[in-house]
Coordinates of C-alpha atoms and ligand atoms in Angstrom, one line a residue:
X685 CA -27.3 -12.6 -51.5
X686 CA -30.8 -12.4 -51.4
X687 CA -32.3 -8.9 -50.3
X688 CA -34.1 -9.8 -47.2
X689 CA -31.3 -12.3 -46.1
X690 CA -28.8 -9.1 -46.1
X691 CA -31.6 -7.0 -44.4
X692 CA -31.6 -9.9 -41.5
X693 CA -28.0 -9.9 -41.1
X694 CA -27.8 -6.2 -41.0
X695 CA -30.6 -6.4 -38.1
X696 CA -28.4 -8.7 -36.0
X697 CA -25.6 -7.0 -36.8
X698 CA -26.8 -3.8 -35.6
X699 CA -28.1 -5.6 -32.7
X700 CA -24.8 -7.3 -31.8
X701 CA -23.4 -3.4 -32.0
X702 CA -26.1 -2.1 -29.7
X703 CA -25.3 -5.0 -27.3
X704 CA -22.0 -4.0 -27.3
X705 CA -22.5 -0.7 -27.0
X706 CA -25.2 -1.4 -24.4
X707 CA -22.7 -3.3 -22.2
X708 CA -19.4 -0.9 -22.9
X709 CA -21.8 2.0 -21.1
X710 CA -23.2 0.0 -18.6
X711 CA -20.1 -2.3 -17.0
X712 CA -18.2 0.3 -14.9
X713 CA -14.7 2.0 -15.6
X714 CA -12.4 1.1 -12.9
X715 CA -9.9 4.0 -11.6
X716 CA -7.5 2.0 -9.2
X717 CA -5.6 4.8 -7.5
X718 CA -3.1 3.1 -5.1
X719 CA 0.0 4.7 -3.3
X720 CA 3.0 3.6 -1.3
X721 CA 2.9 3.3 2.0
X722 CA 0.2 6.0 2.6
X723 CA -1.6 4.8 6.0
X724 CA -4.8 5.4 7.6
X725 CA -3.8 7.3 10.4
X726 CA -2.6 9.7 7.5
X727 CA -6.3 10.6 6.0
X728 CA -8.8 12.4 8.0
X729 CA -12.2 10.2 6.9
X730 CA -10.4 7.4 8.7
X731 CA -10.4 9.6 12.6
X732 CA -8.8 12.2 13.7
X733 CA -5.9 12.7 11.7
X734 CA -2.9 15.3 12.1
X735 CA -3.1 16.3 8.1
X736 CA -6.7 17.2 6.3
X737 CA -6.8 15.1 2.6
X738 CA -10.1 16.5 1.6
X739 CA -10.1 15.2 -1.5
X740 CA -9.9 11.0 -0.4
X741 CA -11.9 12.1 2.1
X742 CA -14.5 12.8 -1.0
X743 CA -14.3 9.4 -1.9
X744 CA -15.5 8.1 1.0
X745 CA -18.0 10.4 2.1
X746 CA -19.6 9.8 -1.6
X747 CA -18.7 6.3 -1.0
X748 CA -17.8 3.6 1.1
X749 CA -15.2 3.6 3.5
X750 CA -13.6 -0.1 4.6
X751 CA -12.7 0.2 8.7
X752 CA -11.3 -3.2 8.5
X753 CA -9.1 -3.3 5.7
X754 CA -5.9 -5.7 5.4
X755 CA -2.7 -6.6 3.3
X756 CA -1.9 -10.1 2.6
X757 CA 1.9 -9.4 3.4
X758 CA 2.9 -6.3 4.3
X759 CA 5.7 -5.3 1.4
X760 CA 5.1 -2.9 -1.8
X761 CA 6.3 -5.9 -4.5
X762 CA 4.0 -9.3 -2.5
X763 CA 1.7 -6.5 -1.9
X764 CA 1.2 -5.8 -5.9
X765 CA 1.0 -9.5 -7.2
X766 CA -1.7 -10.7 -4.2
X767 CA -3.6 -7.6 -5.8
X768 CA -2.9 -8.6 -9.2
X769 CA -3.5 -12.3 -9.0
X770 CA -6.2 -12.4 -6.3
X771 CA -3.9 -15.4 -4.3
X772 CA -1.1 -14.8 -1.3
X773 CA 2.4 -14.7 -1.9
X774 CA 3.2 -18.4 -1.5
X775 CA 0.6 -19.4 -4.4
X776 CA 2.1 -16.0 -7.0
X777 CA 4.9 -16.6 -6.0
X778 CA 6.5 -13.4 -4.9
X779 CA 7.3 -13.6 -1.3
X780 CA 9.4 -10.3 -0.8
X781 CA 11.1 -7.6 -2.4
X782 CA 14.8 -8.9 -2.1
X783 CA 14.3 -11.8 -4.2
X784 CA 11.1 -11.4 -6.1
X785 CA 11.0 -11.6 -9.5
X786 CA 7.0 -11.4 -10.7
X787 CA 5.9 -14.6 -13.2
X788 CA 3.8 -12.8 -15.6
X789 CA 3.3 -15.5 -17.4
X790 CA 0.5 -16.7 -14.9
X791 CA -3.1 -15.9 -14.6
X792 CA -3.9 -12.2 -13.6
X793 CA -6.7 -9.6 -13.1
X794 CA -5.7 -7.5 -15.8
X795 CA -5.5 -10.6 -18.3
X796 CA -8.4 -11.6 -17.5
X797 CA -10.0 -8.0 -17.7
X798 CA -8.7 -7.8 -21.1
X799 CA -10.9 -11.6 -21.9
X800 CA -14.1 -9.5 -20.7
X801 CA -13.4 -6.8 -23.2
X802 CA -11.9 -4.4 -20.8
X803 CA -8.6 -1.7 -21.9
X804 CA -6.3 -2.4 -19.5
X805 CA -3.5 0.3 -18.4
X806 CA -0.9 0.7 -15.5
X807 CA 0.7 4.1 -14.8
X808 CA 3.3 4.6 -12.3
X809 CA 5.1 2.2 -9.5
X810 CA 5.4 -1.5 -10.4
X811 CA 8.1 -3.3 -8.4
X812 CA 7.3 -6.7 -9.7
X813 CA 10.8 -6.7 -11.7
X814 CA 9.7 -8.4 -14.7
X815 CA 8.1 -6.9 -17.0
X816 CA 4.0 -5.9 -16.9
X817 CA 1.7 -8.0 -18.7
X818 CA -1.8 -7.9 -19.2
X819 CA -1.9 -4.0 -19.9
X820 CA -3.1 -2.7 -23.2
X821 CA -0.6 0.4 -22.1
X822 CA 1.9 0.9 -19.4
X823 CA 4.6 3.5 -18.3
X824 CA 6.1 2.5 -15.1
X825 CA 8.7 4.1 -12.7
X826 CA 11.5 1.2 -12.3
X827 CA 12.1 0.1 -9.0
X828 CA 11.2 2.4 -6.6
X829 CA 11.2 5.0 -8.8
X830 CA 12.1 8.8 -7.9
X831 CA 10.6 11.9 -6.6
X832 CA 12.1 14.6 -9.0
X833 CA 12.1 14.4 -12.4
X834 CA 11.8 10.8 -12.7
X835 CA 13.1 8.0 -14.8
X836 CA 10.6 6.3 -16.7
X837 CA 10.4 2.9 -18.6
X838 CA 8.2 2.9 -21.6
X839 CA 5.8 -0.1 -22.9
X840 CA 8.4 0.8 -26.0
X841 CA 11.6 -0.6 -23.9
X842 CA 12.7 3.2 -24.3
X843 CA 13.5 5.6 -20.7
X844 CA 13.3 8.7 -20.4
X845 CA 13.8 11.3 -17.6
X846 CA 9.8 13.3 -17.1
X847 CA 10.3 16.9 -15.9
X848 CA 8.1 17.5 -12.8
X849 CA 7.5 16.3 -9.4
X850 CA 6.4 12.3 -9.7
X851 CA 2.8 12.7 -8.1
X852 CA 2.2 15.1 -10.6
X853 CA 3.7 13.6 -13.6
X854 CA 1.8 10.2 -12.7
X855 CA -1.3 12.2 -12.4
X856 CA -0.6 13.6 -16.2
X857 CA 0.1 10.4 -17.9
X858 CA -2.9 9.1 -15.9
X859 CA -5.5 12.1 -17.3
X860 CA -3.7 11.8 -21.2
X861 CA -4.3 8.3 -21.4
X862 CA -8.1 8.7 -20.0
X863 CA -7.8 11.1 -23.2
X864 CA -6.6 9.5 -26.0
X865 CA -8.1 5.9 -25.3
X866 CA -10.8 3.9 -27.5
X867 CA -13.9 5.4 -26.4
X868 CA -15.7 2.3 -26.9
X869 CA -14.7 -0.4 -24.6
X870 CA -14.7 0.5 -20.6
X871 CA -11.5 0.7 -19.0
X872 CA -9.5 -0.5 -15.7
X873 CA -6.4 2.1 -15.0
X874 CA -3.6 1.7 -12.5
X875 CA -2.6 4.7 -10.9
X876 CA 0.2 3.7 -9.2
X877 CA 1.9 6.2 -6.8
X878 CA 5.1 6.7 -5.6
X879 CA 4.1 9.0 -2.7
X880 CA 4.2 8.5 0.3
X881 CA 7.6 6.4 0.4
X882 CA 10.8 7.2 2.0
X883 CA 12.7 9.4 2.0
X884 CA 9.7 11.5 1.6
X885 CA 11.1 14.3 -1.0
X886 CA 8.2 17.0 -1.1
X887 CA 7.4 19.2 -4.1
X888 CA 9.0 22.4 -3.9
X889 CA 5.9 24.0 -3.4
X890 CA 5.6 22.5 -0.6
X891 CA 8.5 22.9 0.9
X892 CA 7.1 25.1 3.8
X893 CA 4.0 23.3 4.3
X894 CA 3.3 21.5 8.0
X895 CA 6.6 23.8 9.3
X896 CA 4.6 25.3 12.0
X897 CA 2.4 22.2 13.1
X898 CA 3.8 20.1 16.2
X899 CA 2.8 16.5 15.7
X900 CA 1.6 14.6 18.7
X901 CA 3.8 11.7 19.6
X902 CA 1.5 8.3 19.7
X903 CA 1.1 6.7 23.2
X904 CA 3.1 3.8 22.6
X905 CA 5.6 6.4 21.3
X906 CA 8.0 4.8 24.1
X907 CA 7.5 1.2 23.6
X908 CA 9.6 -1.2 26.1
X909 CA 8.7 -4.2 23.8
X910 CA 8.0 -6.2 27.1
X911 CA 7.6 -9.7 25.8
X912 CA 7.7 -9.2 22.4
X913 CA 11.0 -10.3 21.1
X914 CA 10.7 -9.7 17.5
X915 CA 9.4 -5.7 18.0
X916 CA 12.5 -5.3 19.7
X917 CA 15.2 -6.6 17.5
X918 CA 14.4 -5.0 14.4
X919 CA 15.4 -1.9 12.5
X920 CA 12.8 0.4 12.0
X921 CA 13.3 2.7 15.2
X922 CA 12.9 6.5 14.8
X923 CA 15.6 6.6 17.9
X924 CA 18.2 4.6 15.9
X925 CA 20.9 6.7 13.4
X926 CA 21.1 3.5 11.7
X927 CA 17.5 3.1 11.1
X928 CA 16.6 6.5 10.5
X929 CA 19.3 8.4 8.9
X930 CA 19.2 12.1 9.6
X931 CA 20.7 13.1 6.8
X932 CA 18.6 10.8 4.4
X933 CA 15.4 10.4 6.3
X934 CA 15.4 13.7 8.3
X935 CA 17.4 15.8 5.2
X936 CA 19.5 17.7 8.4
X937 CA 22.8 18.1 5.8
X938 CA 25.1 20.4 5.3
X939 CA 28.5 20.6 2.8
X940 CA 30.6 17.9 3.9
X941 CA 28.4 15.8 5.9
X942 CA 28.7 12.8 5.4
X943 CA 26.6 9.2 6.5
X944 CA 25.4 5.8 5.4
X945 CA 22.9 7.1 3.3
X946 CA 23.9 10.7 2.4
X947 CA 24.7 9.6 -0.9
X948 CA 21.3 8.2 -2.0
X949 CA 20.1 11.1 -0.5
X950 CA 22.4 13.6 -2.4
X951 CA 21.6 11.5 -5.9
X952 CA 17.9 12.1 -5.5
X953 CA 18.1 15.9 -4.7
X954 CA 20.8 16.3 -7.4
X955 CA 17.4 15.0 -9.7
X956 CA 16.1 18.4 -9.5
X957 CA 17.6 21.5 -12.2
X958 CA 20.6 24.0 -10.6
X959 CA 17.6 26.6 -10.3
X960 CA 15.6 23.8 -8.0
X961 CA 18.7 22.9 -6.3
X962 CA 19.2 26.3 -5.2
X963 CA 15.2 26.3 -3.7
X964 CA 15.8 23.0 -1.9
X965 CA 19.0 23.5 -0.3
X966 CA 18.4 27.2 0.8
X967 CA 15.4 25.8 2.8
X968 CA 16.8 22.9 4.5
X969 CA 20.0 24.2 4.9
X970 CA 18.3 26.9 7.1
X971 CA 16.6 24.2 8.8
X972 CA 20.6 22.2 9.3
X973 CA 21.8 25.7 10.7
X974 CA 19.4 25.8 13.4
X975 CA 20.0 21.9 14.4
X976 CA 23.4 22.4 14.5
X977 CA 23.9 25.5 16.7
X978 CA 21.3 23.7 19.3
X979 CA 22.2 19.8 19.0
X980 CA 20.3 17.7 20.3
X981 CA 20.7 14.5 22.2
X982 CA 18.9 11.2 23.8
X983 CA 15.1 11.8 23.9
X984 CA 15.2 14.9 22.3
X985 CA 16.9 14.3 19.3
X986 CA 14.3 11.2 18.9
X987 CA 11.3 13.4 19.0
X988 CA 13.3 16.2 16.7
X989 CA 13.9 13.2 14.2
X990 CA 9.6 12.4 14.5
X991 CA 9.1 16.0 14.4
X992 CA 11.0 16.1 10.5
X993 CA 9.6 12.8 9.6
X994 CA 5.8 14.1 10.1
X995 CA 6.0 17.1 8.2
X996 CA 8.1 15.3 5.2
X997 CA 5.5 12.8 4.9
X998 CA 2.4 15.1 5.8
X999 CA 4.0 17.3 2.6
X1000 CA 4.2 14.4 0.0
X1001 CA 0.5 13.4 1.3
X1002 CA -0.6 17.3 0.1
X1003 CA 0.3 16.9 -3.3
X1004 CA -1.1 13.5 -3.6
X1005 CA -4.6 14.5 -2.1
X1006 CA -4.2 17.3 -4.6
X1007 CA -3.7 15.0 -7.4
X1008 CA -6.2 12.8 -6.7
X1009 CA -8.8 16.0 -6.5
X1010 CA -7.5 16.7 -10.2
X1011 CA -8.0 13.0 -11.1
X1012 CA -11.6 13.4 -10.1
X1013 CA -12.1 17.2 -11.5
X1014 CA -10.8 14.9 -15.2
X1015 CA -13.5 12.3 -14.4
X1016 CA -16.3 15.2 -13.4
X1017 CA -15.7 17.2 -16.2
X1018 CA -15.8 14.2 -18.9
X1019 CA -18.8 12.7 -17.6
X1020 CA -16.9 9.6 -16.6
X1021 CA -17.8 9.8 -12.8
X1022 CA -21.4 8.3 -13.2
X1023 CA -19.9 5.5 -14.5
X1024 CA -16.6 4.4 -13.0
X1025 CA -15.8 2.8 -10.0
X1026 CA -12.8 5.0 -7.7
X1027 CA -10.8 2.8 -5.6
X1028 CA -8.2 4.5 -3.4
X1029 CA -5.8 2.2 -1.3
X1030 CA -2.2 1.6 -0.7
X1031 CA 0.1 -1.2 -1.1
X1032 CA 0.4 -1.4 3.1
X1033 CA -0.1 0.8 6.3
X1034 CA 2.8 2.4 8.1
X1035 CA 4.1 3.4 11.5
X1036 CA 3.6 6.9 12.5
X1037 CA 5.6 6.7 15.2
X1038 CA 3.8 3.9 17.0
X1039 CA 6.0 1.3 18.9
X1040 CA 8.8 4.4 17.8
X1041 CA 8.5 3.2 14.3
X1042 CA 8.9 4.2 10.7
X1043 CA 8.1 1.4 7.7
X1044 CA 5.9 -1.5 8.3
X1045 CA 6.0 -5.2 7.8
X1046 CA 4.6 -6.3 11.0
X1047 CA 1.5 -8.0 11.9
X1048 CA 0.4 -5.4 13.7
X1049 CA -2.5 -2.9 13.0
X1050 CA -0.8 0.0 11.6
X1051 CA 1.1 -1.9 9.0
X1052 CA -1.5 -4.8 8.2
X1053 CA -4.0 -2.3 7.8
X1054 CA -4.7 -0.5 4.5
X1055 CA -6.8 2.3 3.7
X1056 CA -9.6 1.3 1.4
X1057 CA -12.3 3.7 -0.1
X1058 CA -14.4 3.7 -3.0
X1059 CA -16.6 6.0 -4.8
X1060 CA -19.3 3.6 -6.1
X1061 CA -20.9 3.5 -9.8
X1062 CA -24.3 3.8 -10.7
X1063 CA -26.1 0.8 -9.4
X1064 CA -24.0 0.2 -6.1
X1065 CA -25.9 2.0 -3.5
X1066 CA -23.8 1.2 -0.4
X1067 CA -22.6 4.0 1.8
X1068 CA -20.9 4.9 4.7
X1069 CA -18.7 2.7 6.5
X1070 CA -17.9 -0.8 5.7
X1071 CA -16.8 -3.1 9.3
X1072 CA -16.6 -6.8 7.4
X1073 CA -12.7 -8.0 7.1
X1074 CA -11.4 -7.4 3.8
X1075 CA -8.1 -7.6 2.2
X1076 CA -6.3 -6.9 -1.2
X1077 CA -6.5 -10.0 -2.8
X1078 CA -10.5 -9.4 -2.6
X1079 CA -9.6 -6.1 -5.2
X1080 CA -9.1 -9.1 -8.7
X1081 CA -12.8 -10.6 -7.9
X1082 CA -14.0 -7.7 -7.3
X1083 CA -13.1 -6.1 -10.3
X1084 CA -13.7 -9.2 -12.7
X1085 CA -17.5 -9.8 -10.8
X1086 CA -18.2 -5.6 -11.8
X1087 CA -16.6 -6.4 -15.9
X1088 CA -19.4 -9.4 -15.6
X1089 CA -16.4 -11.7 -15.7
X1090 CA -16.5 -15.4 -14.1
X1091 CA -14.0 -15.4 -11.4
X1092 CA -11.8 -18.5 -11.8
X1093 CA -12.0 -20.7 -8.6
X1094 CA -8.3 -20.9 -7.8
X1095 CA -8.6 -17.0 -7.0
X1096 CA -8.4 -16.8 -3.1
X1097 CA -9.9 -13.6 -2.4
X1098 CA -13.6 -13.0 -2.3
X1099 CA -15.5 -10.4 -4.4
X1100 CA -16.6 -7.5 -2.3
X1101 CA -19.4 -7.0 -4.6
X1102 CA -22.0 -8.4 -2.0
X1103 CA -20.4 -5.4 0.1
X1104 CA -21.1 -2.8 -2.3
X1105 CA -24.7 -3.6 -2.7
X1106 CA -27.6 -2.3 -0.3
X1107 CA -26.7 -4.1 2.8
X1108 CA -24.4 -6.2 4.1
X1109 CA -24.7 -10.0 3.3
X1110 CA -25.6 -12.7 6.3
X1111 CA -21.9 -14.4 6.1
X1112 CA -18.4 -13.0 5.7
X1113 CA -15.3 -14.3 6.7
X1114 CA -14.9 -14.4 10.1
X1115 CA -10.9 -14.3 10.2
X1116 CA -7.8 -13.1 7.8
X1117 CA -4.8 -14.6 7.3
X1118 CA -1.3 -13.1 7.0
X1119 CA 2.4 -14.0 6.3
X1120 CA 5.6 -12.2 6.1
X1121 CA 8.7 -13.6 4.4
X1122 CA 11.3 -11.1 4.1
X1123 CA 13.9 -11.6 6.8
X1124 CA 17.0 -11.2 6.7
X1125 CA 16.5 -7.8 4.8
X1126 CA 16.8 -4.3 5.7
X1127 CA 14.5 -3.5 8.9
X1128 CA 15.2 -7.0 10.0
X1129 CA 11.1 -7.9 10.5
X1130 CA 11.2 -11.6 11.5
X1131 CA 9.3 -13.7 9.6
X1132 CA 6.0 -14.3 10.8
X1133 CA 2.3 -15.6 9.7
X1134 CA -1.1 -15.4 11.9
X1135 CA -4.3 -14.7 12.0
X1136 CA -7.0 -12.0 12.8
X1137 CA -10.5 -11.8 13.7
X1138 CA -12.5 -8.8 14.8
X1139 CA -11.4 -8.9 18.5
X1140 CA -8.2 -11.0 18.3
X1141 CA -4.8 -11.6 16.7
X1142 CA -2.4 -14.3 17.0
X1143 CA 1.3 -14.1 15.0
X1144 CA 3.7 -16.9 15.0
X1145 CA 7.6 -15.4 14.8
X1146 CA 8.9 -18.5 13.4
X1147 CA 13.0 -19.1 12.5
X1148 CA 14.0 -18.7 9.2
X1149 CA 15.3 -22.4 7.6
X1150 CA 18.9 -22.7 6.8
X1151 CA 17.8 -22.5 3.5
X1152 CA 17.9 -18.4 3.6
X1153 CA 21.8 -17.5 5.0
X1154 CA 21.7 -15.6 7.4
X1155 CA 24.6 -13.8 7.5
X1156 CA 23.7 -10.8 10.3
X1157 CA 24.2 -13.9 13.2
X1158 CA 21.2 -12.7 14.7
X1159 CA 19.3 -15.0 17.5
X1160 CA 16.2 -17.2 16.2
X1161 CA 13.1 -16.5 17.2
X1162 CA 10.2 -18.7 17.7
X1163 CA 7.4 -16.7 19.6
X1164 CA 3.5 -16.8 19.5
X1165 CA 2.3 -13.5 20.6
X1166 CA -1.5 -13.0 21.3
X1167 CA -3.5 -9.7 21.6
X1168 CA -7.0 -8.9 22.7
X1169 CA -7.6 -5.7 20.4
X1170 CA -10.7 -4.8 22.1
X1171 CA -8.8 -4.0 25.8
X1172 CA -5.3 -3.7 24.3
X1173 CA -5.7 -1.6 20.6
X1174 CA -2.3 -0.5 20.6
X1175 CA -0.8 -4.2 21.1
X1176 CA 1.1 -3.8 23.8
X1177 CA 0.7 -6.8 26.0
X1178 CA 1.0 -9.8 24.5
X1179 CA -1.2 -12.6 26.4
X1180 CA 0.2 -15.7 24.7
X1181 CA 0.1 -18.2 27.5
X1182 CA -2.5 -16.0 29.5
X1183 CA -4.7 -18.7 31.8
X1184 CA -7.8 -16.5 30.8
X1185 CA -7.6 -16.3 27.7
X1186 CA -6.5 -20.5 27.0
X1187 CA -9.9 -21.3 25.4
X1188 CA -9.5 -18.1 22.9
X1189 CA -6.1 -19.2 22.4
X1190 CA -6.9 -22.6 21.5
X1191 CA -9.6 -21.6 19.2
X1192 CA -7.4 -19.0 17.2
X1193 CA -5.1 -21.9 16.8
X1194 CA -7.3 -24.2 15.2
X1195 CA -8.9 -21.7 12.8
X1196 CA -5.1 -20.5 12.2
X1197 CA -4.8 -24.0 11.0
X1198 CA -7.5 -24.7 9.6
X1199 CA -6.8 -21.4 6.9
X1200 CA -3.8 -22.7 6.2
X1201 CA -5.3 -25.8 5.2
X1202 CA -7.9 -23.7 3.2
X1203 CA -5.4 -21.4 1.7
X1204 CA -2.4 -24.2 1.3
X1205 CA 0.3 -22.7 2.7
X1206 CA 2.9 -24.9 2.9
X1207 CA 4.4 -23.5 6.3
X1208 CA 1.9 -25.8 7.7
X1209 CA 4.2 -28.9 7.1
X1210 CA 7.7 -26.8 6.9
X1211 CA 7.3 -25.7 10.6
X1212 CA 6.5 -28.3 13.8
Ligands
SGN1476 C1 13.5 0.6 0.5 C2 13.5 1.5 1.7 C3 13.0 0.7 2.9 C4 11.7 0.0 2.7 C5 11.8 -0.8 1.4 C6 10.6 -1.5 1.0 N1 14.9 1.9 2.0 O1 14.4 -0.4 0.5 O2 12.9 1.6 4.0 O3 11.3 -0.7 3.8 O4 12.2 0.0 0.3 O5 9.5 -0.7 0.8 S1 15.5 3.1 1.1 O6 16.8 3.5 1.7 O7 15.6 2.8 -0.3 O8 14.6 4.3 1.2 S2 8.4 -1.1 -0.2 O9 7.2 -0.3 0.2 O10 8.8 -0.8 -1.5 O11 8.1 -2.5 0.1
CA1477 CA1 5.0 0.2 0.1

């Protein structure tokens, strides 16, 4: 080869490396921190809040925080593949958690992260069932995973058992893969938590945490469900023994005792070493003692029950706010922060007590909602709070706009990138669109779809088809239910049929139909 031919080639091969080098520092890292069932009214940048989590609140005070932030489908598994694949559940595929069994052989984010040159890697909760694809690395919890010492499946097909509390060891894997990865492509990780689910095992170090703080009861602790058939035939009460279990939910257990749940309970605890045992048992079984010498009944047992539930879950949110702060000490202290874009959400809301719930699945604010913040990279200069509608199948356009990826146009969501930038753009949507499937299943949430705008909300309960057995002989429902959230936040009065609000009615109708056009969801033509 002649000399200056090899001199021209090793100019443009330099400058192909520079490119790439050029673009590996300048498209963002991604950090997607999401947990389970962590809700807003459990995070202090979102209001007034009955636990502190400095360290999301960081986020978002660097950041941007998203007011109005919703789930396609309220359920961990339909939850995690509209996030992954940008589209709802009836277009993935995975309607619920019962029956869903994730087809990774379609398009996804992380696939198409790893076209653009990105390392892709998941860490933590999966619940799609089949196994991940797209991911460069990934060590996942199976099934719901658990809280002490838990069980984890390797990219290998190996298990093994991880000594530690689960926040933590997800936190670990998370930092030691930042570690050891190829320096020079960006990267997208998945820190997927397992906090805050039921039954809301704390870390031993907590275990005293919250013990002196009465929690408020929310005003709607009380709910009648006046015209609202579906809120009050499910099972998700904080009243109920069914729903909540007090030994399993409310850990009130001593030798001997004995419910529906005790065992699941008992096989999570028995997790922990003989040593740990010993810690856990002495504190609760103190806690038992006192129940038992003073039982409680009718309202007062109820309120006991929300009084254990609070500080359970306010524990397991400590240790995850402290993980995330040593996520972001790792991401300080290699440099890494300038660069990367910090997304914290969950994979739903949750009832605090509201409507005298635990869980979520519902339509309604708490559980539709989802906290949303991110810490911005260099470039994206939005702060503060964000009020436009958004919801998680926005997070796969985002993402793939920030790698400089095209975003293919059956993705549903939109990118929030527009968002992110100095101000907000002239349009956004102007409505999202929900639907639950799961029914019958535990909780018994009928299923429903509807829509919401920034004043308004209208759900259709609609009767499940023979097509899914129901076997628990419980009546049909077909309801509408209509709320004006500006005079009625707490959804309490539900105006479907109201003569004053007939025109808003009619309107939410047509644009309810009209985004099921948009979207194709086939309940269109399944239901009259
Ligand atoms: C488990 C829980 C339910 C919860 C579902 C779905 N029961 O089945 O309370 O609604 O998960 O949650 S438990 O007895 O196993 O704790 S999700 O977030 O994974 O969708
Ligand atoms: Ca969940």
């Amino acid at each position: 080869m002649e000399k200056h031919t090899i001199l021209t080639l090793s100019i443009v091969n330099c400058q192909l490396s520079i490119c790439a080098f050029a673009m590996a520092q300048t498209r963002p890292n991604i950090v997607y921190i999401m947990t389970d069932d962590h809700t807003a009214q459990m995070m202090s940048c979102y209001g007034p809040s009955p636990v502190q989590t400095p360290n999301l609140d960081r986020l978002a005070h660097e950041g941007v925080l998203f007011r109005h932030s919703f789930v396609a489908n309220s359920l961990s598994g339909p939850s995690r593949a509209c996030m992954l694949t940008g589209k709802f559940s009836h277009k993935n595929g995975f309607t619920n958690n019962e029956h869903g069994i994730f087809d990774g052989s379609q398009q996804t984010m992380p696939k198409l992260m790893q076209l653009a040159g990105y390392q892709t890697a998941l860490i933590g909760k999966w619940h799609l069932v089949s196994t991940p694809t797209g991911f460069n690395h990934w060590d996942i919890l199976e099934g719901q995973g658990e809280y002490y010492n838990p069980t984890f499946l390797h990219q290998d097909g190996t298990r093994s058992v991880e000594q530690g509390y689960c926040t933590d060891v997800i936190t670990d894997k998370a930092i030691r893969w930042m570690d050891q990865r190829d320096k020079s492509q960006p990267f997208i990780l998945f820190v997927h938590h397992k906090a805050c689910h039921r039954d809301w095992l704390p870390d031993l170090k907590d275990l005293r945490a919250f013990e002196d703080q009465t929690f408020d009861l929310p005003a709607n602790f009380w709910d009648d469900y006046l015209g609202r058939t579906a809120a009050q035939d499910q099972e998700m009460n904080i009243a109920s023994d069914h729903d909540m279990d007090l030994i399993y939910d409310n850990k009130i257990y001593l030798p001997g005792d004995a419910s529906r749940l005790s065992e699941l309970y008992l096989n999570y605890v028995r997790r922990l070493s003989p040593e740990d045992q010993k810690t856990y048992f002495q504190f609760h079984d103190s806690l038992s003692r006192a129940f038992k010498a003073h039982p409680l009944t009718g309202r007062a047992l109820t309120e006991f029950k929300f009084q254990r539930y609070m500080r359970d879950y306010a524990k397991v949110t400590k240790s995850l706010d402290e993980n995330v702060g040593r996520l972001m000490r790792y991401l300080e202290s290699h440099d890494l922060l300038r660069n990367t874009l910090v997304v914290y959400t969950s994979d739903q809301g949750f009832y605090m007590g509201e409507h005298g719930w635990f869980d979520k699945r519902f339509m309604y604010e708490e559980s539709l909602n989802t906290p949303l913040v991110m810490r911005l990279p260099e470039g994206y200069r939005r702060r503060g709070e964000v009020s436009e509608m958004v919801q998680n199948i926005d997070y796969a356009p985002t993402f793939l706009e920030m790698a400089g990826a095209v975003v293919p146009p059956d993705i549903q969501g939109q990118s929030l990138v527009p968002l992110l930038k100095d101000n907000s753009p002239r349009k956004w949507r102007d409505a999202i669109y929900y639907h639950y499937y799961e029914f019958p299943a535990e909780h018994m949430v009928r299923r429903h779809y509807g829509i919401r705008t920034q004043r308004y909300k209208l759900i259709h309960f609609y009767p499940h088809t023979a097509a899914a057995q129901d076997t628990t002989h419980r009546p049909r429902i077909d309801q509408w239910e209509l709320y004006d959230l500006q005079t009625d936040p707490t959804e309490m009065h539900n105006l479907y049929g109201n003569p004053s609000y007939r025109k808003v009615q009619r309107q939410l109708h047509r644009r309810l139909r009209q985004l099921q056009k948009q979207y194709d969801d086939p309940i269109e033509q399944q239901i009259p």
